[in-house]
């Protein structure tokens, strides 16, 4: 049985997806967002709900195809209330929508006095049999640092540049 928190998180997810206009501009690495300052990574995240968004594509030659059903993963370092670091925690996104848009709610990491210290986003799974080779474009396999957040009501919405899978195998250095 779903808890009230789970139902609320799902409602927030639906609200975010329905209200956020995501511009699919894979040629612009920053997607119009400024990178998060390095010193921000060692500070606690802003209070309120925390989410990470991004896009996933299949790159086949010169074609970019939004990858519906792709899953991304966000891994974060957290600290306990006493200030000591915890083991890294990973949360997978819901499957991407038809435009390749994914969203990961990180608010569950901020329970029992924990604080998020640093997060990176990764490619996790491609649903397309013919496009399963992950690339390191925009650090999809090595871990992309989050872009500075946009405040959307009481949600801190962080972003990553688009991630890509490819149809080619044995790519040098993931490209």
PDB file of N, CA and C in Angstrom, residues 54-145:
ATOM      1  N   UNK A  54      16.577  15.698 -16.814  1.00  0.00           N
ATOM      2  CA  UNK A  54      17.460  15.633 -17.964  1.00  0.00           C
ATOM      3  C   UNK A  54      16.767  14.961 -19.130  1.00  0.00           C
ATOM      4  N   UNK A  55      17.510  14.790 -20.202  1.00  0.00           N
ATOM      5  CA  UNK A  55      17.007  14.167 -21.428  1.00  0.00           C
ATOM      6  C   UNK A  55      17.949  13.033 -21.832  1.00  0.00           C
ATOM      7  N   UNK A  56      17.382  11.996 -22.459  1.00  0.00           N
ATOM      8  CA  UNK A  56      18.171  10.874 -22.963  1.00  0.00           C
ATOM      9  C   UNK A  56      17.779  10.633 -24.416  1.00  0.00           C
ATOM     10  N   UNK A  57      18.810  10.503 -25.271  1.00  0.00           N
ATOM     11  CA  UNK A  57      18.593  10.292 -26.693  1.00  0.00           C
ATOM     12  C   UNK A  57      19.342   9.051 -27.169  1.00  0.00           C
ATOM     13  N   UNK A  58      18.857   8.506 -28.292  1.00  0.00           N
ATOM     14  CA  UNK A  58      19.597   7.513 -29.053  1.00  0.00           C
ATOM     15  C   UNK A  58      20.226   8.274 -30.204  1.00  0.00           C
ATOM     16  N   UNK A  59      21.544   8.178 -30.329  1.00  0.00           N
ATOM     17  CA  UNK A  59      22.256   8.840 -31.420  1.00  0.00           C
ATOM     18  C   UNK A  59      22.616   7.773 -32.449  1.00  0.00           C
ATOM     19  N   UNK A  60      21.969   7.873 -33.595  1.00  0.00           N
ATOM     20  CA  UNK A  60      22.198   6.930 -34.675  1.00  0.00           C
ATOM     21  C   UNK A  60      22.652   7.730 -35.894  1.00  0.00           C
ATOM     22  N   UNK A  61      23.953   7.725 -36.150  1.00  0.00           N
ATOM     23  CA  UNK A  61      24.503   8.561 -37.218  1.00  0.00           C
ATOM     24  C   UNK A  61      24.288  10.020 -36.853  1.00  0.00           C
ATOM     25  N   UNK A  62      23.598  10.756 -37.705  1.00  0.00           N
ATOM     26  CA  UNK A  62      23.323  12.159 -37.408  1.00  0.00           C
ATOM     27  C   UNK A  62      21.939  12.347 -36.788  1.00  0.00           C
ATOM     28  N   UNK A  63      21.194  11.259 -36.611  1.00  0.00           N
ATOM     29  CA  UNK A  63      19.850  11.336 -36.037  1.00  0.00           C
ATOM     30  C   UNK A  63      19.900  11.281 -34.516  1.00  0.00           C
ATOM     31  N   UNK A  64      19.039  12.091 -33.873  1.00  0.00           N
ATOM     32  CA  UNK A  64      18.839  12.041 -32.432  1.00  0.00           C
ATOM     33  C   UNK A  64      17.391  11.647 -32.182  1.00  0.00           C
ATOM     34  N   UNK A  65      17.204  10.523 -31.506  1.00  0.00           N
ATOM     35  CA  UNK A  65      15.869  10.006 -31.251  1.00  0.00           C
ATOM     36  C   UNK A  65      15.635  10.032 -29.741  1.00  0.00           C
ATOM     37  N   UNK A  66      14.588  10.725 -29.267  1.00  0.00           N
ATOM     38  CA  UNK A  66      14.292  10.688 -27.838  1.00  0.00           C
ATOM     39  C   UNK A  66      14.094   9.237 -27.398  1.00  0.00           C
ATOM     40  N   UNK A  67      14.673   8.862 -26.275  1.00  0.00           N
ATOM     41  CA  UNK A  67      14.675   7.466 -25.853  1.00  0.00           C
ATOM     42  C   UNK A  67      13.625   7.232 -24.769  1.00  0.00           C
ATOM     43  N   UNK A  68      12.401   6.975 -25.218  1.00  0.00           N
ATOM     44  CA  UNK A  68      11.305   6.692 -24.302  1.00  0.00           C
ATOM     45  C   UNK A  68      11.623   5.428 -23.506  1.00  0.00           C
ATOM     46  N   UNK A  69      11.450   5.504 -22.186  1.00  0.00           N
ATOM     47  CA  UNK A  69      11.694   4.352 -21.325  1.00  0.00           C
ATOM     48  C   UNK A  69      13.102   4.262 -20.779  1.00  0.00           C
ATOM     49  N   UNK A  70      13.996   5.161 -21.208  1.00  0.00           N
ATOM     50  CA  UNK A  70      15.370   5.145 -20.674  1.00  0.00           C
ATOM     51  C   UNK A  70      15.342   5.499 -19.190  1.00  0.00           C
ATOM     52  N   UNK A  71      16.321   4.973 -18.467  1.00  0.00           N
ATOM     53  CA  UNK A  71      16.413   5.233 -17.030  1.00  0.00           C
ATOM     54  C   UNK A  71      17.782   5.834 -16.723  1.00  0.00           C
ATOM     55  N   UNK A  72      17.768   6.892 -15.938  1.00  0.00           N
ATOM     56  CA  UNK A  72      19.000   7.509 -15.451  1.00  0.00           C
ATOM     57  C   UNK A  72      19.113   7.208 -13.953  1.00  0.00           C
ATOM     58  N   UNK A  73      20.294   7.434 -13.410  1.00  0.00           N
ATOM     59  CA  UNK A  73      20.531   7.192 -11.992  1.00  0.00           C
ATOM     60  C   UNK A  73      21.262   8.392 -11.427  1.00  0.00           C
ATOM     61  N   UNK A  74      20.884   8.797 -10.225  1.00  0.00           N
ATOM     62  CA  UNK A  74      21.590   9.868  -9.530  1.00  0.00           C
ATOM     63  C   UNK A  74      22.184   9.259  -8.272  1.00  0.00           C
ATOM     64  N   UNK A  75      23.490   9.446  -8.101  1.00  0.00           N
ATOM     65  CA  UNK A  75      24.200   8.943  -6.932  1.00  0.00           C
ATOM     66  C   UNK A  75      24.682  10.142  -6.126  1.00  0.00           C
ATOM     67  N   UNK A  76      24.396  10.114  -4.831  1.00  0.00           N
ATOM     68  CA  UNK A  76      24.735  11.247  -3.965  1.00  0.00           C
ATOM     69  C   UNK A  76      25.531  10.794  -2.755  1.00  0.00           C
ATOM     70  N   UNK A  77      26.429  11.667  -2.338  1.00  0.00           N
ATOM     71  CA  UNK A  77      27.067  11.524  -1.040  1.00  0.00           C
ATOM     72  C   UNK A  77      26.193  12.259  -0.049  1.00  0.00           C
ATOM     73  N   UNK A  78      25.979  11.681   1.093  1.00  0.00           N
ATOM     74  CA  UNK A  78      25.177  12.343   2.116  1.00  0.00           C
ATOM     75  C   UNK A  78      25.953  12.359   3.427  1.00  0.00           C
ATOM     76  N   UNK A  79      25.541  13.246   4.314  1.00  0.00           N
ATOM     77  CA  UNK A  79      26.119  13.275   5.649  1.00  0.00           C
ATOM     78  C   UNK A  79      25.030  12.967   6.663  1.00  0.00           C
ATOM     79  N   UNK A  80      25.427  12.338   7.746  1.00  0.00           N
ATOM     80  CA  UNK A  80      24.510  12.050   8.850  1.00  0.00           C
ATOM     81  C   UNK A  80      24.359  13.313   9.695  1.00  0.00           C
ATOM     82  N   UNK A  81      23.396  13.316  10.627  1.00  0.00           N
ATOM     83  CA  UNK A  81      23.222  14.494  11.482  1.00  0.00           C
ATOM     84  C   UNK A  81      24.481  14.855  12.276  1.00  0.00           C
ATOM     85  N   UNK A  82      25.317  13.860  12.589  1.00  0.00           N
ATOM     86  CA  UNK A  82      26.544  14.130  13.344  1.00  0.00           C
ATOM     87  C   UNK A  82      27.667  14.659  12.450  1.00  0.00           C
ATOM     88  N   UNK A  83      27.406  14.823  11.147  1.00  0.00           N
ATOM     89  CA  UNK A  83      28.400  15.377  10.236  1.00  0.00           C
ATOM     90  C   UNK A  83      29.234  14.347   9.504  1.00  0.00           C
ATOM     91  N   UNK A  84      29.168  13.082   9.911  1.00  0.00           N
ATOM     92  CA  UNK A  84      29.947  12.047   9.237  1.00  0.00           C
ATOM     93  C   UNK A  84      29.297  11.650   7.926  1.00  0.00           C
ATOM     94  N   UNK A  85      30.133  11.325   6.944  1.00  0.00           N
ATOM     95  CA  UNK A  85      29.604  10.919   5.645  1.00  0.00           C
ATOM     96  C   UNK A  85      28.989   9.532   5.719  1.00  0.00           C
ATOM     97  N   UNK A  86      27.929   9.346   4.954  1.00  0.00           N
ATOM     98  CA  UNK A  86      27.291   8.041   4.791  1.00  0.00           C
ATOM     99  C   UNK A  86      27.820   7.417   3.511  1.00  0.00           C
ATOM    100  N   UNK A  87      27.494   6.160   3.291  1.00  0.00           N
ATOM    101  CA  UNK A  87      27.841   5.514   2.025  1.00  0.00           C
ATOM    102  C   UNK A  87      27.052   6.201   0.914  1.00  0.00           C
ATOM    103  N   UNK A  88      27.579   6.228  -0.312  1.00  0.00           N
ATOM    104  CA  UNK A  88      26.833   6.824  -1.428  1.00  0.00           C
ATOM    105  C   UNK A  88      25.474   6.134  -1.597  1.00  0.00           C
ATOM    106  N   UNK A  89      24.483   6.924  -1.970  1.00  0.00           N
ATOM    107  CA  UNK A  89      23.135   6.410  -2.178  1.00  0.00           C
ATOM    108  C   UNK A  89      22.728   6.727  -3.611  1.00  0.00           C
ATOM    109  N   UNK A  90      22.138   5.734  -4.293  1.00  0.00           N
ATOM    110  CA  UNK A  90      21.694   5.924  -5.672  1.00  0.00           C
ATOM    111  C   UNK A  90      20.183   5.791  -5.768  1.00  0.00           C
ATOM    112  N   UNK A  91      19.607   6.625  -6.630  1.00  0.00           N
ATOM    113  CA  UNK A  91      18.175   6.568  -6.901  1.00  0.00           C
ATOM    114  C   UNK A  91      18.001   6.578  -8.417  1.00  0.00           C
ATOM    115  N   UNK A  92      17.201   5.641  -8.925  1.00  0.00           N
ATOM    116  CA  UNK A  92      16.927   5.580 -10.360  1.00  0.00           C
ATOM    117  C   UNK A  92      15.720   6.444 -10.688  1.00  0.00           C
ATOM    118  N   UNK A  93      15.746   6.983 -11.900  1.00  0.00           N
ATOM    119  CA  UNK A  93      14.613   7.782 -12.363  1.00  0.00           C
ATOM    120  C   UNK A  93      13.467   6.863 -12.752  1.00  0.00           C
ATOM    121  N   UNK A  94      12.314   7.453 -12.918  1.00  0.00           N
ATOM    122  CA  UNK A  94      11.214   6.753 -13.576  1.00  0.00           C
ATOM    123  C   UNK A  94      11.600   6.676 -15.048  1.00  0.00           C
ATOM    124  N   UNK A  95      11.012   5.760 -15.803  1.00  0.00           N
ATOM    125  CA  UNK A  95      11.329   5.701 -17.238  1.00  0.00           C
ATOM    126  C   UNK A  95      11.039   7.036 -17.916  1.00  0.00           C
ATOM    127  N   UNK A  96      11.914   7.416 -18.834  1.00  0.00           N
ATOM    128  CA  UNK A  96      11.765   8.675 -19.562  1.00  0.00           C
ATOM    129  C   UNK A  96      10.488   8.660 -20.394  1.00  0.00           C
ATOM    130  N   UNK A  97       9.934   9.848 -20.605  1.00  0.00           N
ATOM    131  CA  UNK A  97       8.714   9.957 -21.406  1.00  0.00           C
ATOM    132  C   UNK A  97       9.039   9.911 -22.899  1.00  0.00           C
ATOM    133  N   UNK A  98       8.064  10.164 -23.736  1.00  0.00           N
ATOM    134  CA  UNK A  98       8.234  10.074 -25.191  1.00  0.00           C
ATOM    135  C   UNK A  98       9.245  11.077 -25.735  1.00  0.00           C
ATOM    136  N   UNK A  99       9.525  12.142 -24.988  1.00  0.00           N
ATOM    137  CA  UNK A  99      10.517  13.133 -25.411  1.00  0.00           C
ATOM    138  C   UNK A  99      11.892  12.852 -24.815  1.00  0.00           C
ATOM    139  N   UNK A 100      12.039  11.729 -24.097  1.00  0.00           N
ATOM    140  CA  UNK A 100      13.314  11.372 -23.486  1.00  0.00           C
ATOM    141  C   UNK A 100      13.552  12.060 -22.148  1.00  0.00           C
ATOM    142  N   UNK A 101      12.542  12.726 -21.601  1.00  0.00           N
ATOM    143  CA  UNK A 101      12.666  13.484 -20.349  1.00  0.00           C
ATOM    144  C   UNK A 101      12.593  12.554 -19.147  1.00  0.00           C
ATOM    145  N   UNK A 102      13.563  12.694 -18.243  1.00  0.00           N
ATOM    146  CA  UNK A 102      13.521  11.925 -16.997  1.00  0.00           C
ATOM    147  C   UNK A 102      13.554  12.876 -15.809  1.00  0.00           C
ATOM    148  N   UNK A 103      13.065  12.386 -14.677  1.00  0.00           N
ATOM    149  CA  UNK A 103      13.032  13.155 -13.444  1.00  0.00           C
ATOM    150  C   UNK A 103      13.338  12.210 -12.299  1.00  0.00           C
ATOM    151  N   UNK A 104      14.207  12.646 -11.394  1.00  0.00           N
ATOM    152  CA  UNK A 104      14.553  11.871 -10.204  1.00  0.00           C
ATOM    153  C   UNK A 104      14.261  12.743  -8.993  1.00  0.00           C
ATOM    154  N   UNK A 105      13.393  12.285  -8.112  1.00  0.00           N
ATOM    155  CA  UNK A 105      13.105  13.009  -6.879  1.00  0.00           C
ATOM    156  C   UNK A 105      14.126  12.563  -5.823  1.00  0.00           C
ATOM    157  N   UNK A 106      14.874  13.510  -5.265  1.00  0.00           N
ATOM    158  CA  UNK A 106      15.904  13.190  -4.284  1.00  0.00           C
ATOM    159  C   UNK A 106      15.477  13.482  -2.850  1.00  0.00           C
ATOM    160  N   UNK A 107      14.285  13.964  -2.671  1.00  0.00           N
ATOM    161  CA  UNK A 107      13.840  14.380  -1.342  1.00  0.00           C
ATOM    162  C   UNK A 107      13.900  13.251  -0.322  1.00  0.00           C
ATOM    163  N   UNK A 108      13.753  12.009  -0.766  1.00  0.00           N
ATOM    164  CA  UNK A 108      13.804  10.902   0.188  1.00  0.00           C
ATOM    165  C   UNK A 108      15.187  10.734   0.816  1.00  0.00           C
ATOM    166  N   UNK A 109      16.216  11.329   0.209  1.00  0.00           N
ATOM    167  CA  UNK A 109      17.555  11.253   0.797  1.00  0.00           C
ATOM    168  C   UNK A 109      17.686  12.139   2.030  1.00  0.00           C
ATOM    169  N   UNK A 110      16.814  13.133   2.140  1.00  0.00           N
ATOM    170  CA  UNK A 110      16.916  14.088   3.234  1.00  0.00           C
ATOM    171  C   UNK A 110      15.980  13.671   4.355  1.00  0.00           C
ATOM    172  N   UNK A 111      16.130  12.471   4.800  1.00  0.00           N
ATOM    173  CA  UNK A 111      15.348  11.945   5.924  1.00  0.00           C
ATOM    174  C   UNK A 111      16.279  11.725   7.101  1.00  0.00           C
ATOM    175  N   UNK A 112      15.708  11.684   8.259  1.00  0.00           N
ATOM    176  CA  UNK A 112      16.458  11.398   9.492  1.00  0.00           C
ATOM    177  C   UNK A 112      17.660  12.315   9.650  1.00  0.00           C
ATOM    178  N   UNK A 113      17.519  13.568   9.237  1.00  0.00           N
ATOM    179  CA  UNK A 113      18.583  14.543   9.440  1.00  0.00           C
ATOM    180  C   UNK A 113      19.734  14.470   8.463  1.00  0.00           C
ATOM    181  N   UNK A 114      19.646  13.607   7.454  1.00  0.00           N
ATOM    182  CA  UNK A 114      20.715  13.530   6.448  1.00  0.00           C
ATOM    183  C   UNK A 114      20.716  14.780   5.593  1.00  0.00           C
ATOM    184  N   UNK A 115      21.886  15.102   5.075  1.00  0.00           N
ATOM    185  CA  UNK A 115      22.020  16.211   4.128  1.00  0.00           C
ATOM    186  C   UNK A 115      22.737  15.707   2.896  1.00  0.00           C
ATOM    187  N   UNK A 116      22.282  16.180   1.746  1.00  0.00           N
ATOM    188  CA  UNK A 116      22.925  15.816   0.487  1.00  0.00           C
ATOM    189  C   UNK A 116      24.168  16.682   0.342  1.00  0.00           C
ATOM    190  N   UNK A 117      25.289  16.033   0.051  1.00  0.00           N
ATOM    191  CA  UNK A 117      26.547  16.758  -0.069  1.00  0.00           C
ATOM    192  C   UNK A 117      26.953  16.966  -1.522  1.00  0.00           C
ATOM    193  N   UNK A 118      26.880  15.930  -2.342  1.00  0.00           N
ATOM    194  CA  UNK A 118      27.286  16.006  -3.743  1.00  0.00           C
ATOM    195  C   UNK A 118      26.576  14.916  -4.517  1.00  0.00           C
ATOM    196  N   UNK A 119      26.123  15.250  -5.722  1.00  0.00           N
ATOM    197  CA  UNK A 119      25.421  14.281  -6.566  1.00  0.00           C
ATOM    198  C   UNK A 119      25.974  14.302  -7.985  1.00  0.00           C
ATOM    199  N   UNK A 120      25.879  13.147  -8.631  1.00  0.00           N
ATOM    200  CA  UNK A 120      26.211  13.014 -10.041  1.00  0.00           C
ATOM    201  C   UNK A 120      25.134  12.163 -10.692  1.00  0.00           C
ATOM    202  N   UNK A 121      24.845  12.460 -11.961  1.00  0.00           N
ATOM    203  CA  UNK A 121      23.848  11.703 -12.720  1.00  0.00           C
ATOM    204  C   UNK A 121      24.559  10.819 -13.741  1.00  0.00           C
ATOM    205  N   UNK A 122      23.984   9.642 -13.989  1.00  0.00           N
ATOM    206  CA  UNK A 122      24.563   8.646 -14.889  1.00  0.00           C
ATOM    207  C   UNK A 122      23.475   8.041 -15.772  1.00  0.00           C
ATOM    208  N   UNK A 123      23.877   7.530 -16.926  1.00  0.00           N
ATOM    209  CA  UNK A 123      23.005   6.672 -17.714  1.00  0.00           C
ATOM    210  C   UNK A 123      22.879   5.347 -16.989  1.00  0.00           C
ATOM    211  N   UNK A 124      21.679   4.768 -16.973  1.00  0.00           N
ATOM    212  CA  UNK A 124      21.520   3.470 -16.314  1.00  0.00           C
ATOM    213  C   UNK A 124      21.015   2.382 -17.246  1.00  0.00           C
ATOM    214  N   UNK A 125      19.960   2.681 -18.041  1.00  0.00           N
ATOM    215  CA  UNK A 125      19.378   1.615 -18.850  1.00  0.00           C
ATOM    216  C   UNK A 125      18.693   2.185 -20.086  1.00  0.00           C
ATOM    217  N   UNK A 126      18.911   1.505 -21.196  1.00  0.00           N
ATOM    218  CA  UNK A 126      18.230   1.848 -22.442  1.00  0.00           C
ATOM    219  C   UNK A 126      17.214   0.748 -22.750  1.00  0.00           C
ATOM    220  N   UNK A 127      16.006   1.123 -23.117  1.00  0.00           N
ATOM    221  CA  UNK A 127      14.998   0.117 -23.448  1.00  0.00           C
ATOM    222  C   UNK A 127      15.100  -0.375 -24.902  1.00  0.00           C
ATOM    223  N   UNK A 128      15.912   0.299 -25.711  1.00  0.00           N
ATOM    224  CA  UNK A 128      15.973  -0.006 -27.136  1.00  0.00           C
ATOM    225  C   UNK A 128      17.095  -1.010 -27.412  1.00  0.00           C
ATOM    226  N   UNK A 129      16.718  -2.184 -27.902  1.00  0.00           N
ATOM    227  CA  UNK A 129      17.699  -3.240 -28.178  1.00  0.00           C
ATOM    228  C   UNK A 129      18.775  -2.798 -29.158  1.00  0.00           C
ATOM    229  N   UNK A 130      18.415  -1.967 -30.122  1.00  0.00           N
ATOM    230  CA  UNK A 130      19.358  -1.548 -31.152  1.00  0.00           C
ATOM    231  C   UNK A 130      20.145  -0.300 -30.764  1.00  0.00           C
ATOM    232  N   UNK A 131      19.907   0.230 -29.581  1.00  0.00           N
ATOM    233  CA  UNK A 131      20.597   1.445 -29.134  1.00  0.00           C
ATOM    234  C   UNK A 131      20.898   1.337 -27.641  1.00  0.00           C
ATOM    235  N   UNK A 132      21.830   0.463 -27.304  1.00  0.00           N
ATOM    236  CA  UNK A 132      22.140   0.179 -25.898  1.00  0.00           C
ATOM    237  C   UNK A 132      23.542   0.575 -25.464  1.00  0.00           C
ATOM    238  N   UNK A 133      24.349   1.116 -26.377  1.00  0.00           N
ATOM    239  CA  UNK A 133      25.722   1.464 -26.017  1.00  0.00           C
ATOM    240  C   UNK A 133      25.758   2.859 -25.391  1.00  0.00           C
ATOM    241  N   UNK A 134      26.041   2.962 -24.079  1.00  0.00           N
ATOM    242  CA  UNK A 134      26.094   4.281 -23.445  1.00  0.00           C
ATOM    243  C   UNK A 134      27.326   5.054 -23.911  1.00  0.00           C
ATOM    244  N   UNK A 135      27.187   6.362 -24.009  1.00  0.00           N
ATOM    245  CA  UNK A 135      28.330   7.208 -24.354  1.00  0.00           C
ATOM    246  C   UNK A 135      28.671   8.079 -23.153  1.00  0.00           C
ATOM    247  N   UNK A 136      29.848   8.642 -23.194  1.00  0.00           N
ATOM    248  CA  UNK A 136      30.249   9.553 -22.121  1.00  0.00           C
ATOM    249  C   UNK A 136      30.049  11.014 -22.535  1.00  0.00           C
ATOM    250  N   UNK A 137      29.273  11.237 -23.585  1.00  0.00           N
ATOM    251  CA  UNK A 137      28.937  12.604 -23.968  1.00  0.00           C
ATOM    252  C   UNK A 137      28.207  13.234 -22.790  1.00  0.00           C
ATOM    253  N   UNK A 138      28.633  14.418 -22.394  1.00  0.00           N
ATOM    254  CA  UNK A 138      28.084  15.121 -21.228  1.00  0.00           C
ATOM    255  C   UNK A 138      28.227  14.303 -19.937  1.00  0.00           C
ATOM    256  N   UNK A 139      29.241  13.434 -19.900  1.00  0.00           N
ATOM    257  CA  UNK A 139      29.572  12.624 -18.727  1.00  0.00           C
ATOM    258  C   UNK A 139      28.476  11.635 -18.332  1.00  0.00           C
ATOM    259  N   UNK A 140      27.810  11.071 -19.328  1.00  0.00           N
ATOM    260  CA  UNK A 140      26.737  10.116 -19.064  1.00  0.00           C
ATOM    261  C   UNK A 140      27.196   8.840 -18.392  1.00  0.00           C
ATOM    262  N   UNK A 141      28.449   8.413 -18.620  1.00  0.00           N
ATOM    263  CA  UNK A 141      28.947   7.199 -17.968  1.00  0.00           C
ATOM    264  C   UNK A 141      29.897   7.505 -16.815  1.00  0.00           C
ATOM    265  N   UNK A 142      30.598   8.630 -16.861  1.00  0.00           N
ATOM    266  CA  UNK A 142      31.539   8.958 -15.782  1.00  0.00           C
ATOM    267  C   UNK A 142      30.880   9.756 -14.662  1.00  0.00           C
ATOM    268  N   UNK A 143      29.703  10.297 -14.908  1.00  0.00           N
ATOM    269  CA  UNK A 143      28.971  11.020 -13.877  1.00  0.00           C
ATOM    270  C   UNK A 143      28.932  12.517 -14.130  1.00  0.00           C
ATOM    271  N   UNK A 144      27.768  13.027 -14.438  1.00  0.00           N
ATOM    272  CA  UNK A 144      27.588  14.451 -14.735  1.00  0.00           C
ATOM    273  C   UNK A 144      27.259  15.217 -13.463  1.00  0.00           C
ATOM    274  N   UNK A 145      27.997  16.292 -13.237  1.00  0.00           N
ATOM    275  CA  UNK A 145      27.674  17.172 -12.122  1.00  0.00           C
ATOM    276  C   UNK A 145      26.375  17.907 -12.432  1.00  0.00           C
TER     277      UNK A 145
END
